[in-house]
Amino acid sequence: MKVILEGWPKHFSDTPDSIKPLYSLGSHFSTDDGIITFDDKIYIPTVMRSEILQRIHDGHQGVTKCRERAKSCVWWNDLSKDIANFVEKCSHCQLYKRTQKKEPLITTPLPDRPWQRIATDLCEFQNNHYLIISDYFSRYIEITNLKKNTTSMRVVEAIKTVCARWGIPETVISDNGPQFTSRQLKLFAVQTAKTMLRQTDPTLALMIYRSTPIEVTGYSPAQLIMGRQPKTTLPIHVKKLQPEWPNINKLKEKDRETKKRYEHFYNKRYGAKSLPELKPGDVVRVKTCHDKIWSSPVNVASETDQPRSNIVQTASGQLRKNRQNLQQNTGHTDCHLEQYQNRIPETNNNTTTDVASPQPKKSYTTRTGRRVKSVNKLDL
Ligand SMILES: [Zn+2]
């Protein structure tokens, strides 16, 4: 105030340390009825800044809007940076922060043979539950109507029936539950299945799907799993119904190229962005697709053998979570933290994607000798 009233020192070196950063901006300052102004804005002294930041952020708007709101009223050096810091650390905003962008798609190479790696999924359609099993090699789909019974015994029974037909797979990729987060799988097996179930004759639709060439491989699922084309409703030359096995190397090459293209489009379409890896001890918030808000902070316990997957320590035990559902906690300020304290997003018991496991296992083996891995993506 004194320098404004009496004029700034001629030399920078004569300026008191506390206001040195403002020296070059001296001409913008003036006083108005005992208040320091900066051009037409009110200058806020250091002691009042945290309160003003709080007010700037009233209504919990984002950084850009807060800056706009502040810009016309108040000023101090570093105002813009302080707003960003404050908003970043607001616990309320962290709870309601938007779901993170998708991570770039990871696709996996085509397996070496049919029914080597399969995916299972449960979906609900018109009050019935369905088990969808799909083969990574052929994209062959098996649909079992479980009616209302989704007990693990019934699911295992249904899987065994399908495996009686095709044999025991090397790897089963499951997502343990009705809520499949993976867009790929939805796009692929579940969506395909639902399209069929919606029709008046789902079994006909299934036969047509299985006998129609798939773009990625150029062959029909039936051809790739049985080595022959089934006779369907369209007239077909008997020669085409003879067993014939495609060239596996050419097949793999075509699959690789198509997947590469698909990855490219996927990443572009969703603006996919890699999230930084988390280390044990990192503080994170959790939000799955069922949660409206991010949880209160929890700790990362460990990594898993799967990419983009971490074990987090919560009050109710350890849970495996996808990296996309974990947001790095940037610290918290004041706002209404208490009311959310200890709140972990609710999940459906027993059927979540989370595997409560104190020791993350690479895979486990079922009674029938299948190796079961828990992965969240079915790559196309
Ligand atoms: Zn906020």
Short mmCIF file of C-alpha atoms and ligand atoms in Angstrom, two decimals:
data_model
loop_
_atom_site.label_atom_id
_atom_site.label_comp_id
_atom_site.label_asym_id
_atom_site.label_seq_id
_atom_site.Cartn_x
_atom_site.Cartn_y
_atom_site.Cartn_z
CA MET A 1 0.00 0.00 0.00
CA LYS A 2 2.80 2.31 0.95
CA VAL A 3 4.62 1.95 -2.38
CA ILE A 4 1.45 2.61 -4.28
CA LEU A 5 0.66 5.75 -2.39
CA GLU A 6 4.22 7.05 -2.37
CA GLY A 7 5.34 5.64 -5.67
CA TRP A 8 7.55 2.61 -6.39
CA PRO A 9 11.32 2.92 -5.72
CA LYS A 10 13.37 4.01 -8.70
CA HIS A 11 15.52 0.92 -8.52
CA PHE A 12 14.49 -2.74 -8.27
CA SER A 13 17.15 -3.30 -5.59
CA ASP A 14 15.48 -0.76 -3.30
CA THR A 15 12.17 -2.59 -3.42
CA PRO A 16 11.22 -4.56 -0.29
CA ASP A 17 11.67 -8.32 -0.88
CA SER A 18 8.01 -9.09 -0.28
CA ILE A 19 6.87 -7.09 -3.29
CA LYS A 20 9.87 -7.60 -5.58
CA PRO A 21 7.95 -9.99 -7.90
CA LEU A 22 5.45 -7.19 -8.51
CA TYR A 23 8.02 -4.51 -9.36
CA SER A 24 7.70 -4.78 -13.12
CA LEU A 25 3.92 -4.60 -12.81
CA GLY A 26 4.06 -1.47 -10.68
CA SER A 27 2.14 0.74 -13.08
CA HIS A 28 -0.93 -1.51 -12.89
CA PHE A 29 -1.41 -0.91 -9.19
CA SER A 30 -3.40 1.88 -7.65
CA THR A 31 -5.57 2.36 -4.61
CA ASP A 32 -9.22 2.99 -4.42
CA ASP A 33 -10.87 3.83 -1.15
CA GLY A 34 -8.27 1.90 0.88
CA ILE A 35 -8.33 -1.10 -1.43
CA ILE A 36 -5.40 -2.00 -3.65
CA THR A 37 -6.42 -2.51 -7.24
CA PHE A 38 -4.64 -4.06 -10.18
CA ASP A 39 -6.03 -2.40 -13.27
CA ASP A 40 -9.74 -2.76 -12.64
CA LYS A 41 -9.44 -5.80 -10.37
CA ILE A 42 -9.08 -6.11 -6.64
CA TYR A 43 -5.61 -7.12 -5.51
CA ILE A 44 -5.82 -9.92 -2.92
CA PRO A 45 -3.05 -9.98 -0.31
CA THR A 46 -1.47 -13.33 0.59
CA VAL A 47 -3.35 -13.89 3.84
CA MET A 48 -6.74 -13.72 2.15
CA ARG A 49 -5.95 -15.85 -0.85
CA SER A 50 -7.06 -19.21 0.45
CA GLU A 51 -10.46 -17.83 1.37
CA ILE A 52 -10.82 -16.15 -2.01
CA LEU A 53 -9.78 -19.37 -3.78
CA GLN A 54 -12.52 -21.14 -1.91
CA ARG A 55 -15.02 -18.55 -3.12
CA ILE A 56 -13.73 -18.69 -6.68
CA HIS A 57 -14.39 -22.39 -6.58
CA ASP A 58 -17.93 -22.02 -5.16
CA GLY A 59 -20.17 -24.15 -7.30
CA HIS A 60 -17.26 -26.53 -7.95
CA GLN A 61 -16.61 -25.50 -11.49
CA GLY A 62 -13.55 -26.70 -13.36
CA VAL A 63 -10.22 -24.91 -13.65
CA THR A 64 -11.06 -22.99 -16.82
CA LYS A 65 -14.40 -21.72 -15.55
CA CYS A 66 -12.90 -20.80 -12.19
CA ARG A 67 -10.19 -18.79 -13.94
CA GLU A 68 -12.78 -17.02 -16.03
CA ARG A 69 -14.80 -16.26 -12.93
CA ALA A 70 -11.81 -14.89 -11.08
CA LYS A 71 -10.36 -12.96 -14.00
CA SER A 72 -12.96 -10.23 -14.00
CA CYS A 73 -12.84 -9.63 -10.24
CA VAL A 74 -9.59 -10.32 -8.49
CA TRP A 75 -5.89 -10.50 -9.16
CA TRP A 76 -2.64 -11.65 -7.65
CA ASN A 77 0.45 -13.05 -9.26
CA ASP A 78 0.19 -16.84 -9.60
CA LEU A 79 -3.60 -16.59 -9.39
CA SER A 80 -3.99 -18.87 -12.37
CA LYS A 81 -1.62 -21.49 -10.97
CA ASP A 82 -3.20 -21.32 -7.51
CA ILE A 83 -6.66 -21.90 -8.99
CA ALA A 84 -5.44 -24.97 -10.84
CA ASN A 85 -3.86 -26.34 -7.66
CA PHE A 86 -6.92 -25.66 -5.59
CA VAL A 87 -9.38 -27.24 -8.00
CA GLU A 88 -7.10 -30.22 -8.50
CA LYS A 89 -7.04 -30.84 -4.77
CA CYS A 90 -10.73 -30.25 -4.06
CA SER A 91 -12.01 -33.49 -2.58
CA HIS A 92 -15.56 -32.93 -3.77
CA CYS A 93 -14.42 -32.49 -7.34
CA GLN A 94 -12.24 -35.57 -7.08
CA LEU A 95 -15.27 -37.60 -6.08
CA TYR A 96 -17.26 -36.45 -9.05
CA LYS A 97 -14.46 -36.22 -11.56
CA ARG A 98 -15.33 -37.66 -14.93
CA THR A 99 -14.39 -41.22 -15.72
CA GLN A 100 -10.89 -41.37 -17.11
CA LYS A 101 -10.30 -41.71 -20.80
CA LYS A 102 -9.86 -45.15 -22.17
CA GLU A 103 -6.38 -46.57 -22.38
CA PRO A 104 -5.00 -47.59 -25.75
CA LEU A 105 -6.30 -50.93 -26.87
CA ILE A 106 -4.05 -53.92 -26.37
CA THR A 107 -4.78 -56.68 -28.82
CA THR A 108 -3.29 -60.13 -28.63
CA PRO A 109 -2.16 -62.35 -31.47
CA LEU A 110 -4.45 -65.04 -32.79
CA PRO A 111 -4.05 -68.28 -30.81
CA ASP A 112 -2.41 -71.21 -32.62
CA ARG A 113 -5.51 -73.35 -32.81
CA PRO A 114 -9.26 -73.43 -32.21
CA TRP A 115 -10.61 -73.56 -28.66
CA GLN A 116 -7.21 -72.91 -27.14
CA ARG A 117 -8.29 -69.68 -25.48
CA ILE A 118 -11.91 -68.90 -24.78
CA ALA A 119 -13.82 -66.13 -23.04
CA THR A 120 -16.90 -66.51 -20.91
CA ASP A 121 -19.39 -63.86 -20.03
CA LEU A 122 -22.80 -63.61 -18.44
CA CYS A 123 -25.45 -61.33 -19.81
CA GLU A 124 -29.07 -60.69 -19.05
CA PHE A 125 -31.70 -60.45 -21.71
CA GLN A 126 -35.44 -60.18 -21.13
CA ASN A 127 -35.21 -61.52 -17.58
CA ASN A 128 -33.11 -64.50 -18.55
CA HIS A 129 -29.43 -64.93 -17.92
CA TYR A 130 -27.22 -66.21 -20.67
CA LEU A 131 -23.75 -67.65 -20.63
CA ILE A 132 -21.82 -66.52 -23.68
CA ILE A 133 -18.70 -68.46 -24.53
CA SER A 134 -16.55 -67.31 -27.39
CA ASP A 135 -13.42 -68.75 -28.95
CA TYR A 136 -10.58 -66.33 -29.62
CA PHE A 137 -9.35 -68.26 -32.62
CA SER A 138 -12.55 -68.72 -34.58
CA ARG A 139 -14.95 -66.22 -32.93
CA TYR A 140 -17.29 -69.14 -32.60
CA ILE A 141 -20.00 -68.30 -30.10
CA GLU A 142 -21.88 -70.62 -27.77
CA ILE A 143 -24.97 -69.30 -26.00
CA THR A 144 -26.53 -71.11 -23.05
CA ASN A 145 -29.75 -69.93 -21.48
CA LEU A 146 -29.30 -70.20 -17.72
CA LYS A 147 -32.86 -68.93 -17.14
CA LYS A 148 -32.85 -67.36 -13.67
CA ASN A 149 -30.14 -69.59 -12.29
CA THR A 150 -26.72 -67.98 -12.24
CA THR A 151 -25.23 -69.92 -9.34
CA SER A 152 -21.63 -70.88 -9.94
CA MET A 153 -22.69 -74.54 -10.03
CA ARG A 154 -25.07 -73.88 -12.90
CA VAL A 155 -22.47 -71.81 -14.75
CA VAL A 156 -19.81 -74.51 -14.35
CA GLU A 157 -22.31 -77.10 -15.54
CA ALA A 158 -23.02 -75.04 -18.66
CA ILE A 159 -19.30 -74.53 -19.35
CA LYS A 160 -18.73 -78.28 -18.99
CA THR A 161 -21.47 -79.03 -21.49
CA VAL A 162 -19.85 -76.75 -24.04
CA CYS A 163 -16.41 -78.21 -23.30
CA ALA A 164 -17.80 -81.70 -23.84
CA ARG A 165 -18.34 -80.54 -27.41
CA TRP A 166 -15.07 -78.71 -28.08
CA GLY A 167 -12.68 -80.07 -25.50
CA ILE A 168 -10.88 -78.44 -22.63
CA PRO A 169 -9.39 -75.04 -23.46
CA GLU A 170 -5.94 -74.01 -22.33
CA THR A 171 -7.09 -70.67 -21.00
CA VAL A 172 -10.46 -69.37 -19.94
CA ILE A 173 -10.77 -65.63 -19.72
CA SER A 174 -13.65 -64.64 -17.57
CA ASP A 175 -14.89 -61.44 -16.13
CA ASN A 176 -16.87 -63.04 -13.34
CA GLY A 177 -20.13 -61.29 -13.57
CA PRO A 178 -22.97 -59.69 -15.39
CA GLN A 179 -21.27 -56.34 -15.62
CA PHE A 180 -18.77 -56.61 -18.34
CA THR A 181 -16.70 -53.49 -18.48
CA SER A 182 -14.84 -54.38 -21.60
CA ARG A 183 -16.14 -52.61 -24.62
CA GLN A 184 -14.51 -55.14 -26.88
CA LEU A 185 -16.42 -58.01 -25.46
CA LYS A 186 -19.66 -56.10 -25.49
CA LEU A 187 -19.04 -55.15 -29.07
CA PHE A 188 -18.19 -58.67 -29.95
CA ALA A 189 -19.70 -61.64 -28.15
CA VAL A 190 -22.41 -60.09 -26.02
CA GLN A 191 -23.69 -57.70 -28.63
CA THR A 192 -23.69 -60.41 -31.23
CA ALA A 193 -25.52 -62.71 -28.85
CA LYS A 194 -28.11 -60.12 -27.97
CA THR A 195 -28.73 -59.33 -31.60
CA MET A 196 -29.50 -62.98 -32.10
CA LEU A 197 -31.63 -63.36 -28.97
CA ARG A 198 -33.77 -60.45 -30.08
CA GLN A 199 -34.87 -62.31 -33.17
CA THR A 200 -37.85 -64.59 -33.50
CA ASP A 201 -35.55 -67.51 -34.26
CA PRO A 202 -32.31 -67.07 -32.30
CA THR A 203 -30.97 -70.52 -33.22
CA LEU A 204 -31.29 -69.73 -36.92
CA ALA A 205 -29.49 -66.46 -36.29
CA LEU A 206 -26.74 -68.33 -34.45
CA MET A 207 -26.29 -70.74 -37.33
CA ILE A 208 -26.08 -67.87 -39.79
CA TYR A 209 -23.53 -66.05 -37.62
CA ARG A 210 -21.37 -69.15 -37.33
CA SER A 211 -21.37 -69.79 -41.05
CA THR A 212 -20.73 -66.22 -42.21
CA PRO A 213 -17.09 -65.18 -42.80
CA ILE A 214 -15.72 -62.74 -40.25
CA GLU A 215 -13.92 -59.76 -41.68
CA VAL A 216 -10.86 -60.06 -39.43
CA THR A 217 -9.97 -63.56 -40.57
CA GLY A 218 -11.88 -63.90 -43.82
CA TYR A 219 -13.31 -67.21 -42.64
CA SER A 220 -16.50 -68.19 -40.88
CA PRO A 221 -16.32 -69.21 -37.21
CA ALA A 222 -17.55 -72.68 -38.19
CA GLN A 223 -14.81 -73.07 -40.79
CA LEU A 224 -12.16 -72.12 -38.25
CA ILE A 225 -13.42 -74.34 -35.47
CA MET A 226 -14.60 -77.38 -37.46
CA GLY A 227 -12.66 -77.02 -40.68
CA ARG A 228 -15.84 -77.13 -42.70
CA GLN A 229 -18.71 -74.91 -43.72
CA PRO A 230 -22.13 -76.01 -42.45
CA LYS A 231 -25.04 -76.22 -44.86
CA THR A 232 -27.47 -73.45 -44.11
CA THR A 233 -30.54 -71.90 -45.67
CA LEU A 234 -28.71 -70.67 -48.77
CA PRO A 235 -28.05 -73.00 -51.69
CA ILE A 236 -24.38 -73.97 -51.74
CA HIS A 237 -22.19 -76.16 -53.99
CA VAL A 238 -21.36 -79.48 -52.33
CA LYS A 239 -17.66 -78.83 -52.97
CA LYS A 240 -17.85 -75.95 -50.48
CA LEU A 241 -19.17 -78.26 -47.81
CA GLN A 242 -16.08 -80.47 -47.94
CA PRO A 243 -13.70 -80.10 -44.99
CA GLU A 244 -10.90 -77.70 -45.74
CA TRP A 245 -8.37 -76.21 -43.37
CA PRO A 246 -7.12 -72.66 -44.11
CA ASN A 247 -3.44 -71.77 -44.22
CA ILE A 248 -2.66 -70.84 -40.63
CA ASN A 249 0.21 -68.46 -41.41
CA LYS A 250 -1.82 -66.46 -43.91
CA LEU A 251 -4.67 -66.43 -41.42
CA LYS A 252 -2.47 -65.07 -38.65
CA GLU A 253 -1.03 -62.43 -40.93
CA LYS A 254 -4.47 -61.19 -41.94
CA ASP A 255 -5.58 -61.19 -38.33
CA ARG A 256 -2.52 -59.20 -37.27
CA GLU A 257 -3.05 -56.57 -39.93
CA THR A 258 -6.73 -56.15 -39.20
CA LYS A 259 -6.10 -55.84 -35.47
CA LYS A 260 -3.47 -53.20 -36.08
CA ARG A 261 -5.96 -51.18 -38.09
CA TYR A 262 -8.59 -51.71 -35.47
CA GLU A 263 -6.27 -50.54 -32.69
CA HIS A 264 -5.53 -47.42 -34.64
CA PHE A 265 -9.20 -46.54 -35.12
CA TYR A 266 -10.07 -47.43 -31.56
CA ASN A 267 -7.36 -45.24 -30.09
CA LYS A 268 -8.31 -42.38 -32.35
CA ARG A 269 -12.02 -42.69 -31.74
CA TYR A 270 -11.79 -42.77 -27.96
CA GLY A 271 -8.80 -40.45 -27.70
CA ALA A 272 -7.22 -43.28 -25.76
CA LYS A 273 -4.44 -42.24 -23.47
CA SER A 274 -1.98 -44.28 -21.42
CA LEU A 275 -2.27 -43.70 -17.70
CA PRO A 276 0.90 -43.60 -15.61
CA GLU A 277 1.70 -46.85 -13.85
CA LEU A 278 0.91 -47.04 -10.15
CA LYS A 279 3.32 -48.16 -7.46
CA PRO A 280 2.49 -49.90 -4.18
CA GLY A 281 1.69 -47.22 -1.62
CA ASP A 282 0.24 -44.76 -4.12
CA VAL A 283 -2.97 -43.17 -2.96
CA VAL A 284 -5.84 -43.58 -5.40
CA ARG A 285 -9.57 -43.23 -5.70
CA VAL A 286 -11.72 -45.96 -7.20
CA LYS A 287 -14.65 -45.74 -9.59
CA THR A 288 -16.04 -48.55 -11.67
CA CYS A 289 -18.75 -48.26 -14.28
CA HIS A 290 -21.39 -48.78 -11.57
CA ASP A 291 -20.28 -45.91 -9.43
CA LYS A 292 -21.40 -42.37 -9.86
CA ILE A 293 -18.56 -40.94 -7.85
CA TRP A 294 -14.93 -41.69 -7.05
CA SER A 295 -14.30 -43.39 -3.72
CA SER A 296 -12.43 -41.96 -0.78
CA PRO A 297 -8.66 -42.46 -1.03
CA VAL A 298 -7.25 -45.98 -0.71
CA ASN A 299 -3.76 -47.38 -1.09
CA VAL A 300 -2.34 -49.41 -3.92
CA ALA A 301 -1.14 -52.67 -2.38
CA SER A 302 0.60 -54.23 -5.33
CA GLU A 303 0.70 -54.70 -9.04
CA THR A 304 -0.66 -57.79 -10.74
CA ASP A 305 0.74 -59.93 -13.50
CA GLN A 306 -1.77 -58.34 -15.85
CA PRO A 307 -1.09 -55.04 -17.56
CA ARG A 308 -3.07 -52.06 -16.27
CA SER A 309 -4.28 -53.86 -13.22
CA ASN A 310 -3.57 -53.17 -9.56
CA ILE A 311 -4.50 -54.58 -6.19
CA VAL A 312 -5.87 -51.92 -3.87
CA GLN A 313 -6.22 -52.15 -0.12
CA THR A 314 -9.70 -51.21 1.08
CA ALA A 315 -11.38 -51.49 4.45
CA SER A 316 -13.07 -54.68 3.28
CA GLY A 317 -9.95 -56.34 1.93
CA GLN A 318 -7.85 -56.33 -1.18
CA LEU A 319 -9.46 -55.87 -4.56
CA ARG A 320 -8.15 -56.10 -8.06
CA LYS A 321 -8.97 -53.04 -10.11
CA ASN A 322 -8.34 -51.95 -13.64
CA ARG A 323 -6.02 -49.02 -13.99
CA GLN A 324 -8.75 -47.10 -15.77
CA ASN A 325 -10.89 -47.29 -12.64
CA LEU A 326 -8.13 -45.86 -10.47
CA GLN A 327 -7.47 -42.18 -10.27
CA GLN A 328 -4.32 -40.91 -8.68
CA ASN A 329 -5.26 -38.91 -5.63
CA THR A 330 -3.89 -35.42 -5.73
CA GLY A 331 -4.48 -34.62 -2.08
CA HIS A 332 -7.53 -33.05 -0.53
CA THR A 333 -8.79 -29.81 0.78
CA ASP A 334 -11.70 -29.13 3.04
CA CYS A 335 -14.87 -29.56 1.00
CA HIS A 336 -17.29 -32.08 2.46
CA LEU A 337 -14.75 -34.84 2.75
CA GLU A 338 -16.21 -36.22 5.98
CA GLN A 339 -19.48 -37.26 4.48
CA TYR A 340 -17.73 -39.51 2.00
CA GLN A 341 -15.09 -40.79 4.34
CA ASN A 342 -14.58 -44.52 4.19
CA ARG A 343 -16.95 -44.81 1.33
CA ILE A 344 -15.98 -47.37 -1.23
CA PRO A 345 -18.18 -47.64 -4.29
CA GLU A 346 -20.70 -50.39 -3.87
CA THR A 347 -20.34 -53.37 -6.07
CA ASN A 348 -22.54 -56.37 -6.59
CA ASN A 349 -21.45 -59.04 -4.20
CA ASN A 350 -19.73 -62.06 -5.65
CA THR A 351 -20.18 -60.98 -9.17
CA THR A 352 -17.82 -58.09 -9.52
CA THR A 353 -14.80 -57.89 -11.70
CA ASP A 354 -12.81 -57.60 -8.54
CA VAL A 355 -11.15 -60.66 -7.27
CA ALA A 356 -10.65 -60.40 -3.55
CA SER A 357 -7.32 -62.07 -3.23
CA PRO A 358 -4.61 -61.44 -0.70
CA GLN A 359 -2.07 -63.00 -3.04
CA PRO A 360 -2.70 -62.07 -6.65
CA LYS A 361 -2.43 -65.30 -8.54
CA LYS A 362 -1.31 -65.65 -12.08
CA SER A 363 -4.05 -68.11 -12.88
CA TYR A 364 -5.82 -70.92 -11.15
CA THR A 365 -6.91 -74.34 -12.17
CA THR A 366 -10.45 -75.60 -11.91
CA ARG A 367 -11.48 -79.12 -11.02
CA THR A 368 -11.76 -79.98 -14.68
CA GLY A 369 -8.16 -78.94 -15.15
CA ARG A 370 -8.77 -75.71 -16.93
CA ARG A 371 -6.44 -72.83 -16.26
CA VAL A 372 -8.49 -69.79 -15.49
CA LYS A 373 -7.18 -66.27 -15.80
CA SER A 374 -8.95 -63.16 -14.88
CA VAL A 375 -8.62 -60.60 -17.60
CA ASN A 376 -10.94 -57.82 -18.61
CA LYS A 377 -10.52 -57.55 -22.28
CA LEU A 378 -11.52 -59.79 -25.06
CA ASP A 379 -9.41 -58.68 -27.90
CA LEU A 380 -10.90 -58.77 -31.30
ZN ZN B 1 -14.60 -28.65 -6.03
#
